[in-house]
Short mmCIF file of C-alpha atoms in Angstrom, two decimals:
data_model
loop_
_atom_site.label_atom_id
_atom_site.label_comp_id
_atom_site.label_asym_id
_atom_site.label_seq_id
_atom_site.Cartn_x
_atom_site.Cartn_y
_atom_site.Cartn_z
CA MET A 397 -3.92 16.02 -23.11
CA SER A 398 -0.64 14.14 -22.57
CA ILE A 399 0.03 13.46 -18.91
CA VAL A 400 2.60 11.39 -17.04
CA ALA A 401 2.01 10.01 -13.55
CA TYR A 402 5.31 9.62 -11.69
CA ILE A 403 5.30 6.97 -8.95
CA ASP A 404 7.48 6.22 -5.93
CA GLU A 405 7.14 4.60 -2.53
CA SER A 406 8.32 5.14 1.03
CA GLY A 407 8.66 2.63 3.84
CA HIS A 408 9.75 -0.54 2.07
CA SER A 409 11.32 -2.87 4.64
CA GLY A 410 11.37 -6.19 2.83
CA ALA A 411 10.01 -9.16 4.75
CA ASP A 412 10.07 -7.33 8.08
CA LEU A 413 6.45 -6.22 8.40
CA TYR A 414 7.00 -5.25 12.04
CA ASP A 415 9.83 -2.81 11.38
CA VAL A 416 9.31 -0.44 14.32
CA HIS A 417 10.96 2.37 12.37
CA GLN A 418 8.74 2.01 9.30
CA PRO A 419 5.45 0.23 10.06
CA ILE A 420 3.71 2.00 7.18
CA LEU A 421 4.21 1.66 3.43
CA THR A 422 3.06 4.47 1.14
CA TYR A 423 2.86 4.81 -2.62
CA ALA A 424 2.35 8.17 -4.29
CA ALA A 425 1.83 9.35 -7.84
CA VAL A 426 2.20 12.93 -9.04
CA TRP A 427 0.53 13.61 -12.40
CA LEU A 428 2.31 16.17 -14.57
CA GLU A 429 1.97 17.61 -18.02
CA GLU A 430 5.28 18.47 -19.67
CA TYR A 431 5.12 22.18 -18.91
CA GLN A 432 4.30 21.47 -15.25
CA ALA A 433 7.32 19.19 -14.93
CA THR A 434 9.53 22.00 -16.30
CA VAL A 435 8.07 24.59 -13.93
CA LEU A 436 8.36 22.32 -10.91
CA ALA A 437 11.94 21.31 -11.76
CA ASP A 438 12.90 24.99 -11.72
CA LYS A 439 10.98 25.54 -8.48
CA LEU A 440 12.61 22.57 -6.80
CA ALA A 441 16.10 23.73 -7.80
CA LYS A 442 15.40 27.10 -6.18
CA LEU A 443 14.05 25.42 -3.03
CA ARG A 444 17.16 23.26 -2.67
CA LYS A 445 19.31 26.36 -2.91
CA ARG A 446 17.14 28.38 -0.50
CA HIS A 447 17.17 25.64 2.14
CA HIS A 448 20.83 24.75 1.63
CA VAL A 449 20.04 21.12 0.85
CA GLN A 450 23.07 19.54 -0.80
CA LEU A 451 21.53 16.23 -1.92
CA ARG A 452 22.11 15.44 -5.61
CA GLU A 453 18.43 14.60 -5.80
CA ILE A 454 15.79 15.03 -3.16
CA LYS A 455 14.88 11.98 -1.08
CA GLY A 456 11.83 12.40 1.11
CA ALA A 457 12.92 10.03 3.88
CA LYS A 458 16.23 11.88 4.32
CA LEU A 459 14.64 15.31 4.15
CA MET A 460 12.17 14.47 6.92
CA LYS A 461 15.07 13.90 9.36
CA THR A 462 16.30 17.50 9.49
CA ALA A 463 14.70 20.89 10.06
CA GLY A 464 16.06 22.22 6.77
CA GLY A 465 14.81 19.17 4.94
CA GLN A 466 11.37 19.48 6.54
CA ARG A 467 11.11 23.07 5.36
CA LEU A 468 11.95 21.97 1.83
CA VAL A 469 9.31 19.21 2.06
CA ARG A 470 6.71 21.74 3.18
CA ASP A 471 7.55 24.11 0.35
CA ALA A 472 7.65 21.30 -2.21
CA LEU A 473 4.19 20.12 -1.15
CA GLU A 474 2.92 23.67 -1.49
CA ALA A 475 4.47 23.89 -4.96
CA VAL A 476 2.68 20.73 -6.08
CA SER A 477 -0.61 22.10 -4.70
CA ALA A 478 -0.06 25.40 -6.52
CA ALA A 479 0.51 23.51 -9.78
CA ALA A 480 -3.08 22.19 -9.47
CA THR A 481 -2.04 18.76 -10.64
CA PRO A 482 -3.62 15.45 -9.57
CA ILE A 483 -1.96 13.28 -6.96
CA SER A 484 -2.70 9.73 -5.85
CA ILE A 485 -1.66 8.22 -2.51
CA VAL A 486 -2.02 4.76 -0.97
CA ALA A 487 -1.05 4.01 2.64
CA MET A 488 -0.72 0.47 3.95
CA GLN A 489 -0.51 -0.89 7.49
CA LYS A 490 2.17 -3.51 6.80
CA ALA A 491 1.41 -5.79 9.74
CA TYR A 492 -2.15 -6.08 8.42
CA MET A 493 -0.80 -8.17 5.55
CA ALA A 494 0.64 -10.81 7.90
CA ALA A 495 -2.72 -11.27 9.63
CA GLY A 496 -4.54 -11.12 6.30
CA VAL A 497 -2.41 -13.91 4.88
CA VAL A 498 -3.29 -16.13 7.86
CA VAL A 499 -6.97 -15.61 7.11
CA ASP A 500 -6.45 -16.13 3.36
CA ASP A 501 -4.55 -19.37 3.92
CA CYS A 502 -6.68 -20.90 6.64
CA THR A 503 -10.20 -19.96 5.55
CA ASP A 504 -9.85 -20.96 1.90
CA TYR A 505 -12.50 -23.61 1.19
CA VAL A 506 -10.07 -25.36 -1.17
CA TYR A 507 -7.81 -26.27 1.76
CA ASN A 508 -10.30 -26.13 4.63
CA ASP A 509 -13.83 -27.53 4.40
CA ALA A 510 -14.87 -25.64 7.55
CA PHE A 511 -15.27 -22.49 5.41
CA ASP A 512 -17.27 -21.68 2.30
CA GLU A 513 -16.42 -19.67 -0.81
CA ARG A 514 -17.65 -16.41 0.73
CA TRP A 515 -14.54 -16.28 2.90
CA GLY A 516 -12.47 -15.74 -0.21
CA TRP A 517 -14.07 -12.43 -1.16
CA ASP A 518 -16.42 -10.95 1.46
CA PRO A 519 -14.71 -8.26 3.58
CA LEU A 520 -17.70 -8.12 5.92
CA ILE A 521 -16.70 -11.46 7.43
CA ARG A 522 -12.97 -11.40 6.68
CA GLU A 523 -12.03 -7.98 8.01
CA PRO A 524 -13.32 -8.44 11.59
CA LEU A 525 -11.34 -11.69 11.86
CA ILE A 526 -8.16 -10.10 10.50
CA GLU A 527 -8.50 -7.22 12.95
CA LYS A 528 -8.98 -9.56 15.90
CA ILE A 529 -5.97 -11.67 14.95
CA LEU A 530 -3.80 -8.60 14.58
CA ARG A 531 -4.99 -7.17 17.87
CA VAL A 532 -4.44 -10.25 20.06
CA SER A 533 -1.45 -11.91 18.40
CA ASP A 534 2.08 -11.90 19.69
CA PRO A 535 3.88 -9.94 16.95
CA GLN A 536 6.85 -12.31 17.02
CA ALA A 537 4.62 -15.35 16.55
CA LEU A 538 2.75 -13.74 13.67
CA MET A 539 5.99 -12.59 12.06
CA ARG A 540 7.42 -16.10 12.39
CA VAL A 541 4.51 -17.50 10.37
CA TRP A 542 4.94 -14.77 7.75
CA GLN A 543 8.70 -15.25 7.42
CA LEU A 544 8.58 -19.05 7.28
CA ARG A 545 5.83 -18.86 4.67
CA GLY A 546 8.27 -16.90 2.52
CA GLY A 547 10.88 -19.66 2.90
CA ASP A 548 11.19 -23.11 1.40
CA ASP A 549 10.33 -25.46 4.30
CA GLY A 550 6.71 -26.56 4.09
CA ALA A 551 6.92 -28.66 7.24
CA ALA A 552 8.18 -25.66 9.23
CA VAL A 553 5.30 -23.57 7.88
CA ALA A 554 2.76 -26.18 8.97
CA GLN A 555 4.34 -26.38 12.42
CA ALA A 556 4.39 -22.59 12.81
CA TYR A 557 0.76 -22.36 11.75
CA GLY A 558 -0.15 -25.14 14.17
CA SER A 559 1.45 -23.35 17.12
CA PHE A 560 0.01 -19.98 16.12
CA LEU A 561 -3.55 -21.23 15.65
CA PHE A 562 -3.39 -23.22 18.88
CA GLY A 563 -2.54 -20.01 20.69
CA LEU A 564 -5.51 -18.26 19.09
CA SER A 565 -7.79 -21.16 20.06
CA LEU A 566 -7.07 -20.33 23.72
CA SER A 567 -8.26 -16.74 23.31
CA LEU A 568 -10.72 -15.35 25.82
CA ASP A 569 -12.67 -14.10 22.80
CA ASP A 570 -14.97 -17.09 22.28
CA GLU A 571 -15.71 -16.22 18.65
CA LEU A 572 -12.04 -15.89 17.78
CA ALA A 573 -11.22 -19.13 19.62
CA ALA A 574 -13.93 -20.97 17.69
CA ARG A 575 -12.69 -19.61 14.37
CA ALA A 576 -9.13 -20.62 15.25
CA ARG A 577 -10.27 -24.19 15.90
CA GLN A 578 -11.90 -24.21 12.48
CA MET A 579 -8.73 -22.83 10.90
CA GLN A 580 -6.72 -25.66 12.47
CA ARG A 581 -8.48 -28.00 10.01
CA THR A 582 -6.51 -26.52 7.10
CA ASN A 583 -4.73 -29.03 4.87
CA PHE A 584 -1.30 -27.41 5.09
CA LYS A 585 0.34 -29.89 2.70
CA GLN A 586 -2.14 -28.91 0.01
CA LEU A 587 -1.78 -25.24 0.90
CA TRP A 588 2.00 -25.39 0.66
CA SER A 589 1.81 -26.96 -2.80
CA ALA A 590 -0.36 -24.02 -3.93
CA VAL A 591 2.04 -21.50 -2.35
CA GLN A 592 4.97 -22.99 -4.23
CA GLY A 593 2.99 -22.99 -7.45
CA ALA A 594 2.09 -19.33 -7.09
CA ARG A 595 5.68 -18.44 -6.25
CA SER A 596 7.00 -20.24 -9.31
CA MET A 597 4.79 -17.94 -11.40
CA GLY A 598 6.18 -14.85 -9.66
CA SER A 599 2.99 -14.29 -7.69
CA ASP A 600 3.01 -14.18 -3.93
CA TYR A 601 1.99 -11.87 -1.10
CA SER A 602 3.79 -8.54 -0.82
CA PRO A 603 2.76 -5.23 0.75
CA ASN A 604 4.35 -3.47 -2.22
CA LEU A 605 2.33 -5.48 -4.71
CA SER A 606 -0.93 -4.91 -2.82
CA ALA A 607 -0.32 -1.17 -2.54
CA PHE A 608 0.76 -0.87 -6.18
CA ASN A 609 -2.27 -2.81 -7.39
CA ALA A 610 -4.59 -0.56 -5.35
CA LEU A 611 -2.83 2.47 -6.78
CA LEU A 612 -3.35 1.25 -10.36
CA HIS A 613 -7.07 0.66 -9.96
CA GLY A 614 -7.59 3.92 -8.13
CA MET A 615 -5.65 5.90 -10.73
CA ASP A 616 -7.71 4.42 -13.55
CA GLU A 617 -10.90 5.53 -11.75
CA GLN A 618 -9.30 8.92 -11.11
CA ALA A 619 -8.44 9.31 -14.80
CA ALA A 620 -12.06 8.56 -15.70
CA CYS A 621 -13.25 11.12 -13.14
CA LEU A 622 -10.91 13.76 -14.57
CA ARG A 623 -11.74 12.77 -18.17
CA VAL A 624 -8.11 12.04 -18.92
CA PRO A 625 -8.10 9.43 -21.70
CA ALA A 626 -4.48 8.33 -21.43
CA VAL A 627 -1.96 8.29 -18.58
CA THR A 628 1.66 7.22 -18.94
CA LEU A 629 3.10 5.69 -15.77
CA VAL A 630 6.75 6.18 -14.85
CA HIS A 631 7.88 4.36 -11.71
CA ASP A 632 11.16 4.84 -9.88
CA ALA A 633 13.66 2.22 -11.08
CA GLN A 634 13.01 -0.82 -8.88
CA GLN A 635 14.89 -4.03 -9.60
CA GLN A 636 13.11 -6.08 -6.96
CA PHE A 637 9.59 -5.44 -8.21
CA GLN A 638 10.01 -4.27 -11.81
CA ALA A 639 9.13 -7.57 -13.48
CA LEU A 640 6.24 -8.25 -11.08
CA PHE A 641 4.79 -4.76 -11.39
CA THR A 642 5.04 -4.95 -15.17
CA ARG A 643 3.17 -8.25 -15.13
CA VAL A 644 0.45 -6.81 -12.88
CA TRP A 645 0.06 -3.74 -15.08
CA THR A 646 -0.18 -5.94 -18.17
CA LEU A 647 -2.81 -8.20 -16.60
CA THR A 648 -4.97 -5.35 -15.32
CA SER A 649 -4.71 -3.24 -18.48
CA GLN A 650 -5.46 -6.11 -20.85
CA ALA A 651 -8.08 -7.97 -18.82
CA HIS A 652 -11.53 -8.71 -20.19
CA PRO A 653 -14.13 -6.10 -19.16
CA ALA A 654 -15.56 -6.91 -15.74
CA THR A 655 -16.90 -5.09 -12.69
CA TYR A 656 -16.78 -6.50 -9.16
CA ARG A 657 -18.91 -4.92 -6.45
CA PHE A 658 -18.10 -5.83 -2.86
CA PRO A 659 -20.44 -5.71 0.15
CA ASN A 660 -18.44 -2.87 1.73
CA GLY A 661 -19.11 -0.65 -1.28
CA ASN A 662 -15.75 -1.07 -3.02
CA ILE A 663 -15.88 -1.49 -6.79
CA LEU A 664 -13.15 -3.05 -8.90
CA ARG A 665 -13.28 -2.55 -12.67
CA PHE A 666 -11.26 -4.19 -15.41
CA PRO A 667 -9.45 -3.34 -17.59
CA THR A 668 -7.52 -0.33 -16.36
CA ASP A 669 -7.50 0.89 -19.94
CA ARG A 670 -6.68 4.56 -19.29
CA LEU A 671 -3.25 3.62 -17.94
CA LYS A 672 -1.56 3.26 -21.30
CA SER A 673 2.01 2.27 -20.45
CA LEU A 674 4.37 1.57 -17.56
CA ALA A 675 8.08 2.40 -17.60
CA PHE A 676 10.81 2.53 -14.96
CA ALA A 677 13.37 5.32 -14.70
CA GLU A 678 16.02 6.70 -12.38
CA SER A 679 14.58 9.30 -10.03
CA GLY A 680 17.43 11.73 -10.62
CA ALA A 681 16.27 12.21 -14.21
CA HIS A 682 12.67 13.04 -13.35
CA VAL A 683 11.47 15.72 -10.97
CA GLY A 684 8.09 13.98 -10.92
CA ILE A 685 9.55 10.86 -9.30
CA GLN A 686 11.36 12.98 -6.71
CA LEU A 687 8.14 14.81 -5.86
CA ALA A 688 6.24 11.51 -5.62
CA ASP A 689 8.91 10.34 -3.18
CA VAL A 690 8.44 13.50 -1.09
CA VAL A 691 4.65 13.08 -1.01
CA ALA A 692 4.98 9.39 -0.09
CA ALA A 693 7.56 10.06 2.67
CA ALA A 694 5.66 13.00 4.17
CA THR A 695 2.46 10.94 4.28
CA ARG A 696 4.21 7.94 5.83
CA VAL A 697 5.99 9.97 8.50
CA ALA A 698 2.83 11.90 9.34
CA ILE A 699 0.87 8.67 9.88
CA GLU A 700 3.64 7.10 11.96
CA GLU A 701 3.98 10.18 14.15
CA HIS A 702 0.21 10.32 14.61
CA ALA A 703 0.10 6.67 15.67
CA GLY A 704 3.05 7.11 18.02
CA GLY A 705 1.79 10.31 19.59
CA THR A 706 4.96 12.13 18.57
CA PRO A 707 4.77 15.87 19.37
CA ASP A 708 4.29 18.20 16.42
CA ARG A 709 7.45 19.00 14.54
CA SER A 710 8.94 22.47 14.61
CA VAL A 711 8.34 22.69 10.86
CA PRO A 712 4.58 22.54 10.14
CA TYR A 713 4.54 20.43 6.97
CA LEU A 714 1.23 18.75 7.90
CA PRO A 715 -1.07 21.62 6.77
CA ALA A 716 0.63 21.61 3.36
CA LEU A 717 0.24 17.83 3.12
CA ARG A 718 -3.43 18.01 4.09
CA ASP A 719 -4.12 20.73 1.55
CA LEU A 720 -2.61 18.52 -1.13
CA LEU A 721 -4.50 15.40 -0.08
CA ARG A 722 -7.83 17.24 0.09
CA SER A 723 -7.56 18.38 -3.53
CA PRO A 724 -10.76 17.83 -5.56
CA LEU A 725 -8.50 16.38 -8.26
CA ALA A 726 -8.18 13.28 -6.05
CA CYS A 727 -11.86 12.67 -6.92
CA GLY A 728 -12.60 11.29 -3.45
CA ILE A 729 -10.65 8.15 -4.42
CA PHE A 730 -7.42 9.10 -2.72
CA PRO A 731 -5.94 8.98 -0.18
CA PHE A 732 -6.66 5.25 -0.03
CA ALA A 733 -5.79 3.16 3.03
CA ILE A 734 -5.19 -0.60 3.33
CA GLY A 735 -5.38 -2.01 6.84
CA THR A 736 -7.84 -2.94 9.54
CA ASP A 737 -11.08 -0.99 9.49
CA SER A 738 -10.26 0.90 12.68
CA TRP A 739 -6.80 1.81 11.35
CA LYS A 740 -8.17 2.97 8.00
CA TYR A 741 -10.82 5.19 9.55
CA ASP A 742 -8.34 6.72 11.96
CA VAL A 743 -5.70 7.36 9.31
CA LEU A 744 -8.06 8.89 6.77
CA ALA A 745 -9.68 11.12 9.40
CA PHE A 746 -6.23 12.26 10.49
CA LEU A 747 -4.85 12.91 7.01
CA LEU A 748 -7.94 14.79 5.85
CA ASP A 749 -8.48 16.46 9.23
CA VAL A 750 -12.16 15.52 9.40
#
């Protein structure tokens, strides 16, 4: 069976992880055989005409802003469900990355002898600390650390970290305060040298990269579950991340066989050998990319409205989205959430209505 998984994202906001309008990043893949792509292209053309949507190609974020667009989104989601085709979806709490990077940087035993190697891989000790930092931190202070870390002034990064960790050391949470005092022992000069080295190789922290990497590994597991031997990946043309994503796909697909089992039950297997190729294409030429964009946007908006307590929309797209996400073809792997434990549990319970 020849199958293509079309990929797109919704919610990219660059370095601004606290974008109040788009705090969530989602990646979606819609898997289609050739005949399904033809059928859905015809269906989508009819939906655009029925709902009087004049866009040259459908864009999920724009459609979600109008009643007519929301109706088209609902009907498009129902069409994908009716096609009985696999989908994959990753949702990421973007601010989580900023707090996670603080923990990565300041608990790494290479730069801080107050911590051991376990802090580099064990989510059972890392995740509670990340969640506490995210919960108590001043968003502006945390964002300042994140933004300066992406710059070129190592001294400014060290100063920002010093101020931020000092603030955490004054926390009324004694455990957090104690951890912050340990984190203050980080050798920031050594850390900054490593950051620059990683950046020179095109490798640095990015919500998009984290979500895309999770999507790749999950899709490889999904392909194994569905007994699909080969999946071709086609991602929406993306100049900013194309080279990086290609490098990540190459590394994961050609890695030596290995299996990593984490204390929280997560399993990471290499190589991702069922994902046979990765290409980038303009969304206007592929209905699959447009549908992936719709799935990603509908999921993102649904999560953001749930978190903000926004009243239900007049167009009930959520039942159609939930039906799609609950498909057995997701193999229990997707939807996948990246964020604090409390956020992940809340989001997954909401999306799956459990």
